[in-house]
Amino acid sequence: MSVDPPSSGRPTGPPSGPLSGPSQPPPGGGGPPSEPPTGGGNEPEPRRPWWGSVPRVAIIATAVVAAVILAVVLSRPDNGGTGASDGGTSTSSGEVFLQPAADTGPDAFTESTAEEKSSASPVSPSGATESAPQNAVRGVNGDAPGLYGGTRKVASCDVEKQIKYLGEAPDKQRAFASVARIEPSEVPAYLRSLTPVQLRMDTRVTNHGYKDGAPTSYQAVLQARTAVLVDDRGVPRVRCACGNPLSPPVAQQSAPRTTGEAWPGYKSSNVVMVTPAPEPVDAFVMCEPDGEWFEREPGDTGKKDHKTPKPDKPSPSASVTTPTAPPDTTSSQPPTGEPPTSETDTTGPTTDAPPSSDTQQPPPDGDTGTNTGSDTGGGTTEEEAPAS
């Protein structure tokens, strides 16, 4: 009897192997291996994210650090750009403003507190005829006899009026204190510790104005006869015609360019800067307009003045020096106002280079209490109006 195959074509017997799982190789490994199960180790591993690569993270971190460092360097105020804290008036632009004795100047802190009607007689510094860089000036110690002048028993500035003006304007008092590096509450005591005098030489300083609630700063030359307040080392700290705080001048990279209103007899070669006395001054030896001499104690307004003999060297000796900025000048903003410009003196040098030996003459041995237009020294002439 014949049997027909099933119509479906499927096998009629049971499967030869297990229903699931890979087939086992015969003992001895005679047959080919069966295919691995799904998801086995031969499939490609999944790709890790980009941040999982250590070299890439290191490269990216280095690039970020470099960008931050570059941004900090380019934004520093001493980078030489226009954003310098000196407002472009010290080392960057080399500009120095000439300020006559009675001129208020830009951005005054207060009204004038200058009181003395008579004026100190100008004098020329002696010594310092050696060569020096064009950005150097002549330095005089703050305790030098004859550096300052005035009238015996008369104060050149009204200190109490200065205290009153600042006390009525708290914002200005805070700005003033920031320049002086003191607390606003210490301003009255600070001002009373200063000594009112008049300059006898054209003097280089850093002047600080007040604008938009903050102090400004600029390099300036104050004319001889300017009323100032000096500290116990003889350094000018306040200009009485405007109430502006003062600080030592800032070094400049090249010969300074003068702007502002020049005065008769101005010579940049006779400009001086006051260097602090080595020790606190016991008494300032000052010259009166008539040639008499007297001493004034630090912090005194003239009440304790007493006469003194004429010093052996009535003309202060100067030495060539280069201004240096204090460790941290101030937190001032760039100045926004400038003194009015005018034609400067064309009879003398236009830089702060020291004078040559053929132009600098020592003062006569006689009375140095006068200074006429024929004198080769700097300062002003006797016919010039006194400071108010």
mmCIF file of C-alpha atoms in Angstrom:
data_model
loop_
_atom_site.group_PDB
_atom_site.id
_atom_site.type_symbol
_atom_site.label_atom_id
_atom_site.label_comp_id
_atom_site.label_asym_id
_atom_site.label_seq_id
_atom_site.Cartn_x
_atom_site.Cartn_y
_atom_site.Cartn_z
ATOM 1 C CA MET A 1 0.000 0.000 0.000
ATOM 2 C CA SER A 2 1.481 3.287 -1.050
ATOM 3 C CA VAL A 3 1.522 6.325 1.132
ATOM 4 C CA ASP A 4 1.268 9.798 -0.406
ATOM 5 C CA PRO A 5 3.425 12.557 1.062
ATOM 6 C CA PRO A 6 1.601 15.204 3.011
ATOM 7 C CA SER A 7 0.254 18.031 0.936
ATOM 8 C CA SER A 8 1.749 20.685 3.150
ATOM 9 C CA GLY A 9 5.324 19.673 2.449
ATOM 10 C CA ARG A 10 6.161 19.868 6.185
ATOM 11 C CA PRO A 11 8.159 17.137 7.899
ATOM 12 C CA THR A 12 6.066 14.646 9.749
ATOM 13 C CA GLY A 13 8.627 13.622 12.315
ATOM 14 C CA PRO A 14 9.775 15.449 15.447
ATOM 15 C CA PRO A 15 12.612 18.018 15.254
ATOM 16 C CA SER A 16 16.052 16.644 15.489
ATOM 17 C CA GLY A 17 17.276 19.230 18.054
ATOM 18 C CA PRO A 18 16.043 21.290 20.962
ATOM 19 C CA LEU A 19 13.184 23.665 20.332
ATOM 20 C CA SER A 20 15.196 26.798 21.334
ATOM 21 C CA GLY A 21 18.759 27.904 21.908
ATOM 22 C CA PRO A 22 21.803 27.276 19.814
ATOM 23 C CA SER A 23 22.589 23.838 18.672
ATOM 24 C CA GLN A 24 25.452 22.233 20.509
ATOM 25 C CA PRO A 25 28.425 21.184 18.480
ATOM 26 C CA PRO A 26 29.026 17.497 18.351
ATOM 27 C CA PRO A 27 31.700 16.115 20.570
ATOM 28 C CA GLY A 28 35.067 16.552 19.031
ATOM 29 C CA GLY A 29 34.019 19.756 17.156
ATOM 30 C CA GLY A 30 33.368 18.098 13.878
ATOM 31 C CA GLY A 31 30.645 20.388 12.587
ATOM 32 C CA PRO A 32 30.449 24.075 11.869
ATOM 33 C CA PRO A 33 29.483 26.309 14.793
ATOM 34 C CA SER A 34 25.980 27.502 14.913
ATOM 35 C CA GLU A 35 25.181 31.222 14.655
ATOM 36 C CA PRO A 36 25.398 33.188 17.926
ATOM 37 C CA PRO A 37 22.220 34.296 19.579
ATOM 38 C CA THR A 38 20.767 37.676 18.902
ATOM 39 C CA GLY A 39 22.601 40.441 20.857
ATOM 40 C CA GLY A 40 25.818 38.493 21.098
ATOM 41 C CA GLY A 41 29.323 39.963 21.470
ATOM 42 C CA ASN A 42 30.056 40.222 17.737
ATOM 43 C CA GLU A 43 27.727 43.192 17.180
ATOM 44 C CA PRO A 44 29.457 46.691 17.085
ATOM 45 C CA GLU A 45 29.561 48.461 20.465
ATOM 46 C CA PRO A 46 27.373 51.592 20.821
ATOM 47 C CA ARG A 47 29.308 54.891 20.275
ATOM 48 C CA ARG A 48 30.074 56.869 23.427
ATOM 49 C CA PRO A 49 29.034 60.581 23.614
ATOM 50 C CA TRP A 50 31.682 63.197 22.611
ATOM 51 C CA TRP A 51 32.141 64.329 26.192
ATOM 52 C CA GLY A 52 33.190 60.855 27.181
ATOM 53 C CA SER A 53 36.495 61.287 25.352
ATOM 54 C CA VAL A 54 39.289 62.407 27.702
ATOM 55 C CA PRO A 55 41.470 64.038 24.995
ATOM 56 C CA ARG A 56 38.551 66.059 23.677
ATOM 57 C CA VAL A 57 37.629 67.308 27.158
ATOM 58 C CA ALA A 58 41.226 68.384 27.762
ATOM 59 C CA ILE A 59 41.372 70.302 24.467
ATOM 60 C CA ILE A 60 38.081 72.085 25.103
ATOM 61 C CA ALA A 61 39.060 73.022 28.699
ATOM 62 C CA THR A 62 42.382 74.431 27.497
ATOM 63 C CA ALA A 63 40.639 76.552 24.865
ATOM 64 C CA VAL A 64 38.181 77.949 27.426
ATOM 65 C CA VAL A 65 40.968 78.867 29.893
ATOM 66 C CA ALA A 66 42.968 80.572 27.132
ATOM 67 C CA ALA A 67 39.935 82.617 26.090
ATOM 68 C CA VAL A 68 39.313 83.751 29.667
ATOM 69 C CA ILE A 69 42.948 84.773 30.167
ATOM 70 C CA LEU A 70 42.962 86.729 26.903
ATOM 71 C CA ALA A 71 39.774 88.562 27.868
ATOM 72 C CA VAL A 72 41.216 89.523 31.263
ATOM 73 C CA VAL A 73 44.458 90.824 29.749
ATOM 74 C CA LEU A 74 42.710 92.883 27.106
ATOM 75 C CA SER A 75 40.344 94.426 29.641
ATOM 76 C CA ARG A 76 42.978 95.459 32.189
ATOM 77 C CA PRO A 77 43.111 99.235 32.763
ATOM 78 C CA ASP A 78 46.908 99.315 32.433
ATOM 79 C CA ASN A 79 46.828 97.714 29.023
ATOM 80 C CA GLY A 80 47.643 101.056 27.428
ATOM 81 C CA GLY A 81 44.235 101.619 25.864
ATOM 82 C CA THR A 82 41.813 104.460 26.266
ATOM 83 C CA GLY A 83 40.173 102.801 29.219
ATOM 84 C CA ALA A 84 43.105 103.478 31.530
ATOM 85 C CA SER A 85 42.202 104.738 34.949
ATOM 86 C CA ASP A 86 44.397 107.794 34.460
ATOM 87 C CA GLY A 87 41.911 109.023 31.888
ATOM 88 C CA GLY A 88 44.548 109.326 29.212
ATOM 89 C CA THR A 89 46.201 112.237 30.984
ATOM 90 C CA SER A 90 49.233 110.616 32.553
ATOM 91 C CA THR A 91 51.248 107.850 30.956
ATOM 92 C CA SER A 92 49.123 107.324 27.850
ATOM 93 C CA SER A 93 48.689 110.787 26.386
ATOM 94 C CA GLY A 94 51.563 112.637 28.098
ATOM 95 C CA GLU A 95 49.401 115.708 28.698
ATOM 96 C CA VAL A 96 50.031 118.160 31.554
ATOM 97 C CA PHE A 97 47.647 121.045 32.288
ATOM 98 C CA LEU A 98 49.020 124.420 33.342
ATOM 99 C CA GLN A 99 46.943 125.964 36.134
ATOM 100 C CA PRO A 100 47.454 129.614 37.150
ATOM 101 C CA ALA A 101 47.319 130.359 40.871
ATOM 102 C CA ALA A 102 43.836 131.912 40.918
ATOM 103 C CA ASP A 103 42.288 129.654 38.260
ATOM 104 C CA THR A 104 39.586 127.360 39.623
ATOM 105 C CA GLY A 105 40.045 124.756 36.901
ATOM 106 C CA PRO A 106 37.618 122.042 35.735
ATOM 107 C CA ASP A 107 35.306 120.039 37.999
ATOM 108 C CA ALA A 108 36.097 121.821 41.271
ATOM 109 C CA PHE A 109 35.261 120.028 44.510
ATOM 110 C CA THR A 110 34.327 123.222 46.359
ATOM 111 C CA GLU A 111 34.345 126.980 46.112
ATOM 112 C CA SER A 112 37.677 128.682 46.678
ATOM 113 C CA THR A 113 38.991 128.723 50.236
ATOM 114 C CA ALA A 114 42.132 130.730 49.398
ATOM 115 C CA GLU A 115 42.358 133.579 51.910
ATOM 116 C CA GLU A 116 45.733 135.280 51.816
ATOM 117 C CA LYS A 117 45.719 138.530 49.850
ATOM 118 C CA SER A 118 49.487 138.973 49.626
ATOM 119 C CA SER A 119 51.555 136.541 47.581
ATOM 120 C CA ALA A 120 54.699 134.582 48.239
ATOM 121 C CA SER A 121 57.687 135.641 46.167
ATOM 122 C CA PRO A 122 58.624 133.022 43.541
ATOM 123 C CA VAL A 123 62.080 131.477 43.572
ATOM 124 C CA SER A 124 64.121 129.306 41.212
ATOM 125 C CA PRO A 125 65.429 125.914 42.318
ATOM 126 C CA SER A 126 69.180 125.556 42.511
ATOM 127 C CA GLY A 127 71.288 122.610 41.390
ATOM 128 C CA ALA A 128 70.218 119.721 39.169
ATOM 129 C CA THR A 129 71.831 120.858 35.924
ATOM 130 C CA GLU A 130 72.882 117.355 34.872
ATOM 131 C CA SER A 131 71.297 115.710 31.859
ATOM 132 C CA ALA A 132 68.162 113.646 32.360
ATOM 133 C CA PRO A 133 65.372 112.017 30.329
ATOM 134 C CA GLN A 134 62.785 114.381 28.894
ATOM 135 C CA ASN A 135 60.064 112.917 31.102
ATOM 136 C CA ALA A 136 62.019 113.696 34.292
ATOM 137 C CA VAL A 137 61.371 116.674 36.555
ATOM 138 C CA ARG A 138 63.315 118.251 39.381
ATOM 139 C CA GLY A 139 62.550 117.013 42.871
ATOM 140 C CA VAL A 140 62.700 119.117 46.049
ATOM 141 C CA ASN A 141 62.371 117.705 49.557
ATOM 142 C CA GLY A 142 59.208 118.777 51.368
ATOM 143 C CA ASP A 143 61.182 120.114 54.348
ATOM 144 C CA ALA A 144 63.481 122.352 52.279
ATOM 145 C CA PRO A 145 63.670 125.913 53.709
ATOM 146 C CA GLY A 146 62.144 128.396 51.295
ATOM 147 C CA LEU A 147 60.110 125.834 49.369
ATOM 148 C CA TYR A 148 56.940 127.515 50.655
ATOM 149 C CA GLY A 149 56.016 131.057 51.473
ATOM 150 C CA GLY A 150 53.237 133.176 52.896
ATOM 151 C CA THR A 151 52.588 135.905 55.414
ATOM 152 C CA ARG A 152 53.376 135.481 59.091
ATOM 153 C CA LYS A 153 50.240 135.037 61.240
ATOM 154 C CA VAL A 154 48.074 134.736 58.095
ATOM 155 C CA ALA A 155 46.747 131.440 56.685
ATOM 156 C CA SER A 156 46.704 131.071 52.928
ATOM 157 C CA CYS A 157 43.612 128.809 53.132
ATOM 158 C CA ASP A 158 40.503 128.746 55.310
ATOM 159 C CA VAL A 159 40.557 125.163 56.544
ATOM 160 C CA GLU A 160 37.283 125.407 58.458
ATOM 161 C CA LYS A 161 35.507 126.693 55.360
ATOM 162 C CA GLN A 162 36.890 123.740 53.415
ATOM 163 C CA ILE A 163 35.516 121.377 56.059
ATOM 164 C CA LYS A 164 32.131 123.098 55.903
ATOM 165 C CA TYR A 165 31.888 122.876 52.103
ATOM 166 C CA LEU A 166 32.636 119.156 52.041
ATOM 167 C CA GLY A 167 30.397 118.451 55.026
ATOM 168 C CA GLU A 168 27.461 119.974 53.165
ATOM 169 C CA ALA A 169 28.060 117.670 50.178
ATOM 170 C CA PRO A 170 28.335 114.042 51.394
ATOM 171 C CA ASP A 171 28.982 112.693 47.889
ATOM 172 C CA LYS A 172 31.914 115.045 47.424
ATOM 173 C CA GLN A 173 33.219 114.234 50.876
ATOM 174 C CA ARG A 174 33.177 110.528 50.036
ATOM 175 C CA ALA A 175 34.983 111.179 46.753
ATOM 176 C CA PHE A 176 37.532 113.383 48.534
ATOM 177 C CA ALA A 177 38.100 110.673 51.146
ATOM 178 C CA SER A 178 38.645 108.025 48.467
ATOM 179 C CA VAL A 179 41.503 110.060 46.993
ATOM 180 C CA ALA A 180 43.021 110.715 50.426
ATOM 181 C CA ARG A 181 42.517 107.041 51.353
ATOM 182 C CA ILE A 182 40.641 107.798 54.523
ATOM 183 C CA GLU A 183 37.092 107.314 55.751
ATOM 184 C CA PRO A 184 34.614 110.131 54.992
ATOM 185 C CA SER A 185 34.192 110.740 58.729
ATOM 186 C CA GLU A 186 37.944 111.380 58.997
ATOM 187 C CA VAL A 187 37.985 114.251 56.487
ATOM 188 C CA PRO A 188 37.644 117.107 59.048
ATOM 189 C CA ALA A 189 40.512 115.824 61.203
ATOM 190 C CA TYR A 190 42.586 115.156 58.098
ATOM 191 C CA LEU A 191 42.159 118.707 56.803
ATOM 192 C CA ARG A 192 43.005 120.179 60.223
ATOM 193 C CA SER A 193 46.246 118.178 60.227
ATOM 194 C CA LEU A 194 47.413 119.938 57.028
ATOM 195 C CA THR A 195 49.332 123.213 56.864
ATOM 196 C CA PRO A 196 48.270 126.199 54.706
ATOM 197 C CA VAL A 197 51.151 127.573 52.599
ATOM 198 C CA GLN A 198 51.824 129.099 49.191
ATOM 199 C CA LEU A 199 53.985 127.521 46.517
ATOM 200 C CA ARG A 200 57.153 129.418 45.590
ATOM 201 C CA MET A 201 57.906 127.234 42.560
ATOM 202 C CA ASP A 202 55.834 125.943 39.666
ATOM 203 C CA THR A 203 54.951 122.504 40.990
ATOM 204 C CA ARG A 204 53.900 119.300 39.254
ATOM 205 C CA VAL A 205 51.083 117.275 40.887
ATOM 206 C CA THR A 206 48.218 114.928 40.133
ATOM 207 C CA ASN A 207 45.074 117.033 40.464
ATOM 208 C CA HIS A 208 41.691 115.439 41.185
ATOM 209 C CA GLY A 209 38.398 117.001 40.106
ATOM 210 C CA TYR A 210 34.830 115.930 40.839
ATOM 211 C CA LYS A 211 32.468 114.859 38.064
ATOM 212 C CA ASP A 212 29.277 112.747 38.048
ATOM 213 C CA GLY A 213 29.705 111.642 41.632
ATOM 214 C CA ALA A 214 33.292 110.409 41.310
ATOM 215 C CA PRO A 215 36.802 111.877 41.389
ATOM 216 C CA THR A 216 38.645 112.513 38.148
ATOM 217 C CA SER A 217 42.409 112.847 37.791
ATOM 218 C CA TYR A 218 44.853 114.654 35.540
ATOM 219 C CA GLN A 219 48.456 115.767 35.566
ATOM 220 C CA ALA A 220 48.923 119.473 36.309
ATOM 221 C CA VAL A 221 51.532 122.129 36.978
ATOM 222 C CA LEU A 222 50.433 124.578 39.673
ATOM 223 C CA GLN A 223 51.805 128.082 39.339
ATOM 224 C CA ALA A 224 54.034 129.513 42.047
ATOM 225 C CA ARG A 225 51.902 131.512 44.519
ATOM 226 C CA THR A 226 49.172 128.860 44.470
ATOM 227 C CA ALA A 227 47.630 128.359 47.918
ATOM 228 C CA VAL A 228 47.786 124.711 49.015
ATOM 229 C CA LEU A 229 47.543 122.545 52.108
ATOM 230 C CA VAL A 230 50.564 120.299 52.719
ATOM 231 C CA ASP A 231 50.983 117.224 54.927
ATOM 232 C CA ASP A 232 53.591 116.688 57.636
ATOM 233 C CA ARG A 233 56.137 115.573 55.018
ATOM 234 C CA GLY A 234 55.644 118.767 53.009
ATOM 235 C CA VAL A 235 53.705 117.166 50.130
ATOM 236 C CA PRO A 236 50.807 119.236 48.647
ATOM 237 C CA ARG A 237 47.460 117.557 49.390
ATOM 238 C CA VAL A 238 44.747 120.152 48.656
ATOM 239 C CA ARG A 239 44.514 123.029 46.181
ATOM 240 C CA CYS A 240 42.614 125.803 47.960
ATOM 241 C CA ALA A 241 41.309 127.610 44.854
ATOM 242 C CA CYS A 242 39.025 124.642 44.090
ATOM 243 C CA GLY A 243 39.154 122.323 47.095
ATOM 244 C CA ASN A 244 40.612 119.552 44.945
ATOM 245 C CA PRO A 245 42.645 116.810 46.605
ATOM 246 C CA LEU A 246 46.185 116.427 45.279
ATOM 247 C CA SER A 247 48.582 113.501 45.068
ATOM 248 C CA PRO A 248 52.134 113.045 43.756
ATOM 249 C CA PRO A 249 52.615 113.238 39.979
ATOM 250 C CA VAL A 250 52.504 110.157 37.771
ATOM 251 C CA ALA A 251 55.417 109.063 35.624
ATOM 252 C CA GLN A 252 55.040 109.631 31.892
ATOM 253 C CA GLN A 253 56.545 107.600 29.092
ATOM 254 C CA SER A 254 57.825 110.567 27.116
ATOM 255 C CA ALA A 255 58.214 114.320 27.273
ATOM 256 C CA PRO A 256 54.864 115.755 28.440
ATOM 257 C CA ARG A 257 52.789 118.026 26.235
ATOM 258 C CA THR A 258 51.549 121.112 28.076
ATOM 259 C CA THR A 259 48.080 122.567 27.576
ATOM 260 C CA GLY A 260 46.172 125.294 29.353
ATOM 261 C CA GLU A 261 46.897 128.899 30.148
ATOM 262 C CA ALA A 262 50.608 129.656 30.578
ATOM 263 C CA TRP A 263 51.813 132.541 32.744
ATOM 264 C CA PRO A 264 54.625 135.041 32.176
ATOM 265 C CA GLY A 265 58.006 133.567 33.027
ATOM 266 C CA TYR A 266 56.878 129.930 32.832
ATOM 267 C CA LYS A 267 59.681 127.508 31.975
ATOM 268 C CA SER A 268 59.102 123.786 32.068
ATOM 269 C CA SER A 269 62.769 123.319 32.980
ATOM 270 C CA ASN A 270 62.071 125.018 36.330
ATOM 271 C CA VAL A 271 59.041 122.899 37.247
ATOM 272 C CA VAL A 272 59.589 120.847 40.390
ATOM 273 C CA MET A 273 57.834 118.015 42.183
ATOM 274 C CA VAL A 274 57.789 117.776 45.971
ATOM 275 C CA THR A 275 59.282 114.582 47.367
ATOM 276 C CA PRO A 276 58.274 113.612 50.916
ATOM 277 C CA ALA A 277 60.659 114.709 53.653
ATOM 278 C CA PRO A 278 62.546 111.773 55.209
ATOM 279 C CA GLU A 279 60.982 112.553 58.595
ATOM 280 C CA PRO A 280 57.899 114.521 59.702
ATOM 281 C CA VAL A 281 58.615 118.231 59.517
ATOM 282 C CA ASP A 282 59.107 120.004 62.848
ATOM 283 C CA ALA A 283 58.509 123.438 61.330
ATOM 284 C CA PHE A 284 58.218 124.832 57.815
ATOM 285 C CA VAL A 285 60.741 127.600 57.169
ATOM 286 C CA MET A 286 58.836 130.063 54.987
ATOM 287 C CA CYS A 287 59.579 133.351 53.239
ATOM 288 C CA GLU A 288 57.358 136.428 53.354
ATOM 289 C CA PRO A 289 56.794 138.683 50.346
ATOM 290 C CA ASP A 290 59.042 141.347 51.917
ATOM 291 C CA GLY A 291 61.919 138.906 52.295
ATOM 292 C CA GLU A 292 61.497 138.213 56.009
ATOM 293 C CA TRP A 293 61.537 134.606 57.229
ATOM 294 C CA PHE A 294 59.371 132.761 59.722
ATOM 295 C CA GLU A 295 58.537 129.241 60.899
ATOM 296 C CA ARG A 296 55.117 127.609 60.867
ATOM 297 C CA GLU A 297 54.332 124.408 62.744
ATOM 298 C CA PRO A 298 52.578 121.530 60.933
ATOM 299 C CA GLY A 299 48.804 121.764 61.225
ATOM 300 C CA ASP A 300 48.927 125.375 62.414
ATOM 301 C CA THR A 301 47.040 128.130 60.586
ATOM 302 C CA GLY A 302 49.565 130.813 61.478
ATOM 303 C CA LYS A 303 48.679 131.537 65.092
ATOM 304 C CA LYS A 304 52.005 130.164 66.337
ATOM 305 C CA ASP A 305 54.192 131.657 63.605
ATOM 306 C CA HIS A 306 57.435 133.227 64.760
ATOM 307 C CA LYS A 307 60.324 134.917 62.983
ATOM 308 C CA THR A 308 63.495 133.037 62.164
ATOM 309 C CA PRO A 309 66.853 134.001 60.626
ATOM 310 C CA LYS A 310 67.346 133.707 56.911
ATOM 311 C CA PRO A 311 68.572 130.183 56.047
ATOM 312 C CA ASP A 312 72.054 129.628 54.649
ATOM 313 C CA LYS A 313 70.530 128.279 51.422
ATOM 314 C CA PRO A 314 67.367 130.277 50.798
ATOM 315 C CA SER A 315 66.871 128.736 47.353
ATOM 316 C CA PRO A 316 65.851 125.065 47.715
ATOM 317 C CA SER A 317 68.134 122.593 46.012
ATOM 318 C CA ALA A 318 66.571 120.296 43.432
ATOM 319 C CA SER A 319 67.692 116.978 42.015
ATOM 320 C CA VAL A 320 66.614 115.333 38.777
ATOM 321 C CA THR A 321 64.022 112.657 39.381
ATOM 322 C CA THR A 322 61.200 110.860 37.603
ATOM 323 C CA PRO A 323 57.688 110.953 39.057
ATOM 324 C CA THR A 324 56.327 107.651 40.233
ATOM 325 C CA ALA A 325 52.721 106.688 40.737
ATOM 326 C CA PRO A 326 51.564 105.660 44.206
ATOM 327 C CA PRO A 327 50.884 101.902 44.629
ATOM 328 C CA ASP A 328 47.220 102.591 43.928
ATOM 329 C CA THR A 329 46.485 106.130 42.838
ATOM 330 C CA THR A 330 42.724 106.268 43.309
ATOM 331 C CA SER A 331 39.583 104.636 42.083
ATOM 332 C CA SER A 332 38.879 107.708 40.025
ATOM 333 C CA GLN A 333 37.128 107.796 36.683
ATOM 334 C CA PRO A 334 38.718 109.399 33.620
ATOM 335 C CA PRO A 335 38.437 113.197 33.645
ATOM 336 C CA THR A 336 35.648 114.601 31.530
ATOM 337 C CA GLY A 337 36.598 118.257 31.666
ATOM 338 C CA GLU A 338 39.763 119.972 30.554
ATOM 339 C CA PRO A 339 41.199 123.381 31.376
ATOM 340 C CA PRO A 340 40.837 125.950 28.599
ATOM 341 C CA THR A 341 43.653 125.731 26.114
ATOM 342 C CA SER A 342 45.752 128.685 25.121
ATOM 343 C CA GLU A 343 49.096 129.492 23.644
ATOM 344 C CA THR A 344 51.848 128.256 25.940
ATOM 345 C CA ASP A 345 55.149 129.972 26.623
ATOM 346 C CA THR A 346 57.366 130.050 23.558
ATOM 347 C CA THR A 347 60.409 131.563 25.266
ATOM 348 C CA GLY A 348 61.381 128.400 27.109
ATOM 349 C CA PRO A 349 61.473 124.671 26.494
ATOM 350 C CA THR A 350 58.189 122.857 26.048
ATOM 351 C CA THR A 351 59.214 119.686 27.847
ATOM 352 C CA ASP A 352 60.144 118.862 31.386
ATOM 353 C CA ALA A 353 63.795 118.352 30.528
ATOM 354 C CA PRO A 354 66.254 119.862 33.020
ATOM 355 C CA PRO A 355 67.859 123.162 32.034
ATOM 356 C CA SER A 356 71.335 123.317 30.633
ATOM 357 C CA SER A 357 74.133 125.031 32.508
ATOM 358 C CA ASP A 358 74.055 128.081 30.235
ATOM 359 C CA THR A 359 70.423 128.852 31.052
ATOM 360 C CA GLN A 360 70.253 128.019 34.761
ATOM 361 C CA GLN A 361 71.795 130.546 37.141
ATOM 362 C CA PRO A 362 71.876 130.291 40.922
ATOM 363 C CA PRO A 363 70.006 132.994 42.812
ATOM 364 C CA PRO A 364 72.035 135.963 44.066
ATOM 365 C CA ASP A 365 73.467 135.897 47.575
ATOM 366 C CA GLY A 366 71.336 138.849 48.505
ATOM 367 C CA ASP A 367 67.631 138.956 49.226
ATOM 368 C CA THR A 368 65.745 136.227 47.380
ATOM 369 C CA GLY A 369 62.395 137.569 48.376
ATOM 370 C CA THR A 370 61.892 139.193 44.965
ATOM 371 C CA ASN A 371 61.890 137.799 41.475
ATOM 372 C CA THR A 372 61.552 139.962 38.420
ATOM 373 C CA GLY A 373 60.894 139.118 34.839
ATOM 374 C CA SER A 374 64.634 139.344 34.079
ATOM 375 C CA ASP A 375 65.345 136.428 36.390
ATOM 376 C CA THR A 376 66.162 133.281 34.494
ATOM 377 C CA GLY A 377 64.249 131.192 36.999
ATOM 378 C CA GLY A 378 60.706 129.941 36.613
ATOM 379 C CA GLY A 379 57.672 131.150 38.458
ATOM 380 C CA THR A 380 56.020 134.480 37.928
ATOM 381 C CA THR A 381 56.941 138.129 37.848
ATOM 382 C CA GLU A 382 56.332 140.539 40.695
ATOM 383 C CA GLU A 383 53.929 142.555 38.532
ATOM 384 C CA GLU A 384 51.615 139.578 38.294
ATOM 385 C CA ALA A 385 48.391 139.764 40.266
ATOM 386 C CA PRO A 386 48.513 137.800 43.556
ATOM 387 C CA ALA A 387 46.413 134.722 44.129
ATOM 388 C CA SER A 388 43.047 135.264 45.640
#
